PDB file of C-alpha atoms and ligand atoms in Angstrom:
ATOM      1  CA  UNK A   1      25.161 -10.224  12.874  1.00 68.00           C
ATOM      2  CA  UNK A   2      23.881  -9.592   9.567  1.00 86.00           C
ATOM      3  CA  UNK A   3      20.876  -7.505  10.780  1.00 93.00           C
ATOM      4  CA  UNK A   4      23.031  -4.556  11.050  1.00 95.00           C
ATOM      5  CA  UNK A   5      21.815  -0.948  12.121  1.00 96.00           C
ATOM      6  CA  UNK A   6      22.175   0.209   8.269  1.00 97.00           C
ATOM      7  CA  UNK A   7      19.329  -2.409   7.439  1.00 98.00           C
ATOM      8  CA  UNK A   8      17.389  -1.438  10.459  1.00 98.00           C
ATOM      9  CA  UNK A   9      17.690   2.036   9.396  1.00 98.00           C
ATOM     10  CA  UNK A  10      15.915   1.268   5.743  1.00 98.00           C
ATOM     11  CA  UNK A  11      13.491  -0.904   7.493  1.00 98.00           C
ATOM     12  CA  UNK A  12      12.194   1.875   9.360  1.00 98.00           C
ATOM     13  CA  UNK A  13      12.236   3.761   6.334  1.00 98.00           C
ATOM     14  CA  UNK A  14       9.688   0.729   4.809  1.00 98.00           C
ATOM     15  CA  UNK A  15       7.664   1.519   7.731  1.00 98.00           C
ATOM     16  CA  UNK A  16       7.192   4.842   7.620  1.00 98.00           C
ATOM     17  CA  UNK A  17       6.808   4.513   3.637  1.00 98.00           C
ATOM     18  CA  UNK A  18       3.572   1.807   4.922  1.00 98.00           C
ATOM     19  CA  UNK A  19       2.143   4.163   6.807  1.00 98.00           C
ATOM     20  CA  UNK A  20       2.353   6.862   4.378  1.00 97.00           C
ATOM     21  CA  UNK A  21       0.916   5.008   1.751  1.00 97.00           C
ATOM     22  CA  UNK A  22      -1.887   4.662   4.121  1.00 98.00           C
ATOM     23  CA  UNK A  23      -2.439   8.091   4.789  1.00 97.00           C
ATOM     24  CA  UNK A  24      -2.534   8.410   0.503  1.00 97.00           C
ATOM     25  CA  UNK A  25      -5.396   6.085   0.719  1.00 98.00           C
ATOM     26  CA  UNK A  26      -7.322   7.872   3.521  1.00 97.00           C
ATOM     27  CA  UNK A  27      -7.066  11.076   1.375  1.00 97.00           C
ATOM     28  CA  UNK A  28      -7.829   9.705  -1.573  1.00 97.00           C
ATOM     29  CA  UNK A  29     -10.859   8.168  -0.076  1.00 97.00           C
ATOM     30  CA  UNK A  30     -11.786  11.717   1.011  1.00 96.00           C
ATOM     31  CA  UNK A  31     -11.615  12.728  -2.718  1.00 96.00           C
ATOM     32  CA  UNK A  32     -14.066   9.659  -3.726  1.00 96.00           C
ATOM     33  CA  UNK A  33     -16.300  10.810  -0.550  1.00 96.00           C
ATOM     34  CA  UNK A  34     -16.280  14.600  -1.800  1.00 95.00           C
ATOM     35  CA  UNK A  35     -18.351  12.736  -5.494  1.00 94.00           C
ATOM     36  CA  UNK A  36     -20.537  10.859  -3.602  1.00 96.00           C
ATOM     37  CA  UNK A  37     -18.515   7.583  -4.605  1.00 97.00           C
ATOM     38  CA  UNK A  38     -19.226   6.027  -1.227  1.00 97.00           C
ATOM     39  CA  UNK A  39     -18.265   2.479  -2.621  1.00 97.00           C
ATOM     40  CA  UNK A  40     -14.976   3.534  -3.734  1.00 98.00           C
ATOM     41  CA  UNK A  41     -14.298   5.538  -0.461  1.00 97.00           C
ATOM     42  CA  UNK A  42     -15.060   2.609   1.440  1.00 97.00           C
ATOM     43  CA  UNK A  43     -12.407   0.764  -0.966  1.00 97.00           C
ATOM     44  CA  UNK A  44      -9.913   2.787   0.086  1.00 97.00           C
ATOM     45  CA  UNK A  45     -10.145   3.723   3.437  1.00 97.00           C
ATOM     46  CA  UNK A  46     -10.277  -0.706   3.639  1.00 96.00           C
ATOM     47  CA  UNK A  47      -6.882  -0.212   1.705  1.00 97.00           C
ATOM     48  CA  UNK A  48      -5.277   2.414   4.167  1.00 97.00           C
ATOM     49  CA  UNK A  49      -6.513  -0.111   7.112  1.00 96.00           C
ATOM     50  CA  UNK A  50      -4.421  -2.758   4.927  1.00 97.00           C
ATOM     51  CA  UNK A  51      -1.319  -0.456   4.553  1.00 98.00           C
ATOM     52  CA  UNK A  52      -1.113  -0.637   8.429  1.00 97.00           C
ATOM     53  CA  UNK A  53      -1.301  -4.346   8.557  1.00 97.00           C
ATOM     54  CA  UNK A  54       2.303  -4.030   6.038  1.00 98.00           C
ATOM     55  CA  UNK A  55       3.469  -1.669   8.145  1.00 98.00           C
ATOM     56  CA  UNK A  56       2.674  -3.838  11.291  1.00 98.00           C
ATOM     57  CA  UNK A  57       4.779  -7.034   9.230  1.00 98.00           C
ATOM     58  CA  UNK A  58       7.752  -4.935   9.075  1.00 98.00           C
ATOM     59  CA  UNK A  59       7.482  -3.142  12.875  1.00 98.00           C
ATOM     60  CA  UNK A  60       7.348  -7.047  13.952  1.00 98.00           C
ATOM     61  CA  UNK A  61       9.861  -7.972  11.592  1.00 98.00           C
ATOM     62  CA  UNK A  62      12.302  -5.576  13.156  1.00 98.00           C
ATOM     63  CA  UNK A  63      11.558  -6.307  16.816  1.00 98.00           C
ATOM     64  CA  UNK A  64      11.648  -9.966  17.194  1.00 97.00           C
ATOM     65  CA  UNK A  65      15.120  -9.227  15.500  1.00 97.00           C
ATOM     66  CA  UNK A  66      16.184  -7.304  18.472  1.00 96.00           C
ATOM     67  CA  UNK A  67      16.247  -3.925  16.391  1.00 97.00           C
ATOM     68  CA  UNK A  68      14.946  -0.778  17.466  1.00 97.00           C
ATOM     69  CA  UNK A  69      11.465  -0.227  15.523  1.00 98.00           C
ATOM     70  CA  UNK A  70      11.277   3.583  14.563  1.00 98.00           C
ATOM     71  CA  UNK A  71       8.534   5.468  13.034  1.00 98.00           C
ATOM     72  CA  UNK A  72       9.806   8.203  10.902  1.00 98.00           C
ATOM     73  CA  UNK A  73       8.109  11.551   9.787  1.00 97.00           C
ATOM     74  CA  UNK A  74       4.870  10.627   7.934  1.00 96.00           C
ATOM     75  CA  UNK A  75       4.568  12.993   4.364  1.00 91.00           C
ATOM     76  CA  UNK A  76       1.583  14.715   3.618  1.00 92.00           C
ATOM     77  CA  UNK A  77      -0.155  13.050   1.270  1.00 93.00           C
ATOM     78  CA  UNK A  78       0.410  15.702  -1.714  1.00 87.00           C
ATOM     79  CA  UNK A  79      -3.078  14.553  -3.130  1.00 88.00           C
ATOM     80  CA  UNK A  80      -5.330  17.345  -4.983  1.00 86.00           C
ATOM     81  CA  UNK A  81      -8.559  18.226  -3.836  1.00 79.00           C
ATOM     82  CA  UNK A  82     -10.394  17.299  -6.852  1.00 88.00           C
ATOM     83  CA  UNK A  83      -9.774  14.333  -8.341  1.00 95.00           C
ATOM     84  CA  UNK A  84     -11.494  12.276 -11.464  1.00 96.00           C
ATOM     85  CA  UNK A  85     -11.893   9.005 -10.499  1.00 97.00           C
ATOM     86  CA  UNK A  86      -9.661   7.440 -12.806  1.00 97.00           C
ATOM     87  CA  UNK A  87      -7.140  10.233 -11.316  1.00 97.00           C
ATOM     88  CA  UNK A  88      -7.891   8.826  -7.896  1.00 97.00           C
ATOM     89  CA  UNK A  89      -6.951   5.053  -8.892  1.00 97.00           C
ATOM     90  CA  UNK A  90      -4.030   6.498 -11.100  1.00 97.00           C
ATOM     91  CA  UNK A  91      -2.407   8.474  -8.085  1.00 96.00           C
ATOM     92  CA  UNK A  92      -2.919   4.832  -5.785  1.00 97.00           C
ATOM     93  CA  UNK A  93      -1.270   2.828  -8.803  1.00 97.00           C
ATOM     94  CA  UNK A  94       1.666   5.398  -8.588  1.00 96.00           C
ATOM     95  CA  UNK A  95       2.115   5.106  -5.107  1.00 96.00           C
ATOM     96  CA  UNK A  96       1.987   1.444  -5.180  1.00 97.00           C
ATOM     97  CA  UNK A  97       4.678   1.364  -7.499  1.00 98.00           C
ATOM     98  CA  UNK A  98       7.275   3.660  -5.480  1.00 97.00           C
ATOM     99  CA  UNK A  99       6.783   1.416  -2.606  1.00 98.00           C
ATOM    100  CA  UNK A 100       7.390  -1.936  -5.217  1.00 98.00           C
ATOM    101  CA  UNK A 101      10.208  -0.368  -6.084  1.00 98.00           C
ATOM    102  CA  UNK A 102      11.200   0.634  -1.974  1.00 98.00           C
ATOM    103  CA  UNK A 103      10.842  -3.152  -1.513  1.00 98.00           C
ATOM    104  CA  UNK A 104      13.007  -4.012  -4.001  1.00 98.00           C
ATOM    105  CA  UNK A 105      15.378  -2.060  -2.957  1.00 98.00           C
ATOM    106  CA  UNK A 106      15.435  -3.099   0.432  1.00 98.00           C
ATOM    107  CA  UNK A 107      15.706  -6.781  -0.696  1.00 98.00           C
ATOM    108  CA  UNK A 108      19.024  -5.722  -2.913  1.00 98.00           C
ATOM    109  CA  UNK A 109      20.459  -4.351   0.406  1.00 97.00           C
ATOM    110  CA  UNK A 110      19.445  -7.750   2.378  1.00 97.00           C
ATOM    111  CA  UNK A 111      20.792  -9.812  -0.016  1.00 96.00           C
ATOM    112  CA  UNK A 112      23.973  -7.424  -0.347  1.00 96.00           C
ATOM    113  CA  UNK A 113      24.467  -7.516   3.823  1.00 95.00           C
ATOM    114  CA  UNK A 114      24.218 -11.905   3.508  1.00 95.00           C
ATOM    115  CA  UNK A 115      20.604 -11.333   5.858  1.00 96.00           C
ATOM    116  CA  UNK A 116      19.235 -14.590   4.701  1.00 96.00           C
ATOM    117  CA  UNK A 117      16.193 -13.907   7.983  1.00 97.00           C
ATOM    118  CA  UNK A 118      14.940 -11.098   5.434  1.00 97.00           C
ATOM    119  CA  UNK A 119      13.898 -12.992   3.035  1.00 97.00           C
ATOM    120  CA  UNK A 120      10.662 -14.955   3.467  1.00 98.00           C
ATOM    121  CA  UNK A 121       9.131 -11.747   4.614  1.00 98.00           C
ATOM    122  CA  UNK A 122      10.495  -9.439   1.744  1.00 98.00           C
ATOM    123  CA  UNK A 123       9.306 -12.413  -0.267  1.00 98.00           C
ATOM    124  CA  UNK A 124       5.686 -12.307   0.806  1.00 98.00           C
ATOM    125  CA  UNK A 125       5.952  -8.487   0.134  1.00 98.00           C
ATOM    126  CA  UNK A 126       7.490  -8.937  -3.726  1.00 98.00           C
ATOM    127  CA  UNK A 127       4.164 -10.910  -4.066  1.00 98.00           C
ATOM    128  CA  UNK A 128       2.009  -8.685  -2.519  1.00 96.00           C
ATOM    129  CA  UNK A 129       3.116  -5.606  -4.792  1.00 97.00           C
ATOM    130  CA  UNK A 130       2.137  -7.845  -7.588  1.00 97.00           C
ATOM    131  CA  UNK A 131      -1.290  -8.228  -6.324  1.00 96.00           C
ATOM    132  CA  UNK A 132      -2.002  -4.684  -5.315  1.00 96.00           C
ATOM    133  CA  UNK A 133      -0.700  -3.185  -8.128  1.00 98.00           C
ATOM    134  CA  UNK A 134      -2.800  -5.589 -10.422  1.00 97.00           C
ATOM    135  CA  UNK A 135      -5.870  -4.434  -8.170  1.00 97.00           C
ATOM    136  CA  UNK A 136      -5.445  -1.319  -8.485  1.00 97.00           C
ATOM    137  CA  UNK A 137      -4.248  -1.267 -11.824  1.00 98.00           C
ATOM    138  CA  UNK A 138      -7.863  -3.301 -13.029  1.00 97.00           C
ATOM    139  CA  UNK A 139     -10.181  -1.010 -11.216  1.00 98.00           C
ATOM    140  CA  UNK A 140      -8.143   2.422 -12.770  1.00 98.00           C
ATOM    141  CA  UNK A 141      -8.808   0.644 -16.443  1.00 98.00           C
ATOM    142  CA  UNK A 142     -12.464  -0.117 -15.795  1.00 97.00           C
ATOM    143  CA  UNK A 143     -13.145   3.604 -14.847  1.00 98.00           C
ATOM    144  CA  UNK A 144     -11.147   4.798 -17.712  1.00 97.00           C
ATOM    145  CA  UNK A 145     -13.505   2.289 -20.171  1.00 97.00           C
ATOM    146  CA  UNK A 146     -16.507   3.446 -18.312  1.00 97.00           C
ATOM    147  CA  UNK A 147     -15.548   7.266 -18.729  1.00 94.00           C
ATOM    148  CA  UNK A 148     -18.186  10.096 -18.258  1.00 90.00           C
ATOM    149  CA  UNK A 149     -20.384   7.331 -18.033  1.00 94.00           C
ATOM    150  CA  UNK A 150     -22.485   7.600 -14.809  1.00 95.00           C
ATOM    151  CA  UNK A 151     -24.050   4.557 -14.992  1.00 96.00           C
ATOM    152  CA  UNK A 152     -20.985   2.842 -15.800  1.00 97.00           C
ATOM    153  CA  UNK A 153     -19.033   4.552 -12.731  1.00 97.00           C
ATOM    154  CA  UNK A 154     -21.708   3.341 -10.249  1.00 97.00           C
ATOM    155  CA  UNK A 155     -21.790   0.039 -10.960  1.00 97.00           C
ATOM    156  CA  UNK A 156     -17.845  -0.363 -10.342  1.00 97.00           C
ATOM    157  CA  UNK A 157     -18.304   2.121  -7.027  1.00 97.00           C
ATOM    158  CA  UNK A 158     -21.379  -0.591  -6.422  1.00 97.00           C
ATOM    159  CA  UNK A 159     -18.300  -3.270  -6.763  1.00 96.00           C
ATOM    160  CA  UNK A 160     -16.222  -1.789  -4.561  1.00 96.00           C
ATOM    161  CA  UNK A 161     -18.227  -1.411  -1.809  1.00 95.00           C
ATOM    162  CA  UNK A 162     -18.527  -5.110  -1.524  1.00 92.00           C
ATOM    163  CA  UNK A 163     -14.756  -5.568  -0.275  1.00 83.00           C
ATOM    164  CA  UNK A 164     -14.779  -6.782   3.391  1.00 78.00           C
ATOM    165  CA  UNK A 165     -13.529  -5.088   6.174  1.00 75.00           C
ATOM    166  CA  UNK A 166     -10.095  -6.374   7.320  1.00 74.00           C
ATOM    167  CA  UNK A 167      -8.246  -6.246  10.670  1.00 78.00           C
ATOM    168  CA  UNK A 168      -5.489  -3.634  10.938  1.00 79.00           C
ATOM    169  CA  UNK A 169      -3.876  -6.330  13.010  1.00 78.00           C
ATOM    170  CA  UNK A 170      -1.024  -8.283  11.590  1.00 75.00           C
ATOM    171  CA  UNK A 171      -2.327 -11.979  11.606  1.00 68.00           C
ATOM    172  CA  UNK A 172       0.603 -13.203   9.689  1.00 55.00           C
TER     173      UNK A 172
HETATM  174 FE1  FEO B 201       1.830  -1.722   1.415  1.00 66.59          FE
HETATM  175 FE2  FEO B 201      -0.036  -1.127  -0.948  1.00 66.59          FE
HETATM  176  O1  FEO B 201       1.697  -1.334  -0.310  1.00 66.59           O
END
């Protein structure tokens, strides 16, 4: 049994970690909302939808393993009210990167324990954090070239509304 109840225990942490990073993305959406970025909030709150689809992988994950799937106590987001947008994207790219890091950590302890099963999933995740930290990172550095330009910040928030609505559903 290499799935032990210590492992379980961090993988519920990684879900409740998903589902806060969700809730981050529903606030800051708020914050884009509150500017009349409707583009960008739409961006995000698309984002929190896809933060419950990672938290979905790992619930799965978890059960077909036989482990008890727990849902731990969900942080308030700790955003501020009034946010730039660049400060918006730059609070997302931080949280992205504590839960890179959470997933790292998580596939040290695998690897430590000998859980093999772990793997192709944490894999899929290591990739993932590459990806939405890129994303992010690219749409905080266009805001920060376009500056107090108007213009400049409605064409991106333009962009951004284009993204396609996505299942919360894991499909995997
Ligand atoms: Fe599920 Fe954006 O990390």
């Amino acid at each position: 049994m290499t799935f032990t109840a210590d492992l379980i225990e961090k993988f519920n942490k990684q879900i409740t970690l998903e589902l806060e990073a969700s809730m981050v993305y529903r606030q800051l959406a708020i914050a884009a909302d509150a500017q009349d970025l409707s583009g960008m909030a739409e961006w995000l709150r698309h984002q929190a939808d896809e933060e419950i689809v990672h938290a979905n992988k790992f619930i799965d994950h978890v059960v077909d393993r036989g482990g008890d799937a727990r849902i731990g106590a969900i942080a308030a987001p700790g955003v501020d009210s009034e946010l730039t947008p660049v400060q918006i994207f730059d609070a997302a790219l931080k949280h992205e990167q504590k839960v890179s890091e959470a997933i790292r950590e998580l596939y040290r302890a695998c690897d430590a324990a000998g859980d093999l099963s772990s793997r192709p999933l944490l894999n899929w995740f290591l990739e993932e954090q590459i990806e939405e930290e890129a994303t992010v990172g690219e749409i905080r550095g266009q805001l920060e070239r376009v500056g107090d330009d108007g213009s400049g910040v409605l064409r991106i928030d333009a962009r951004l509304a284009q993204r396609p609505a996505e299942t919360t559903e894991n499909e995997a």
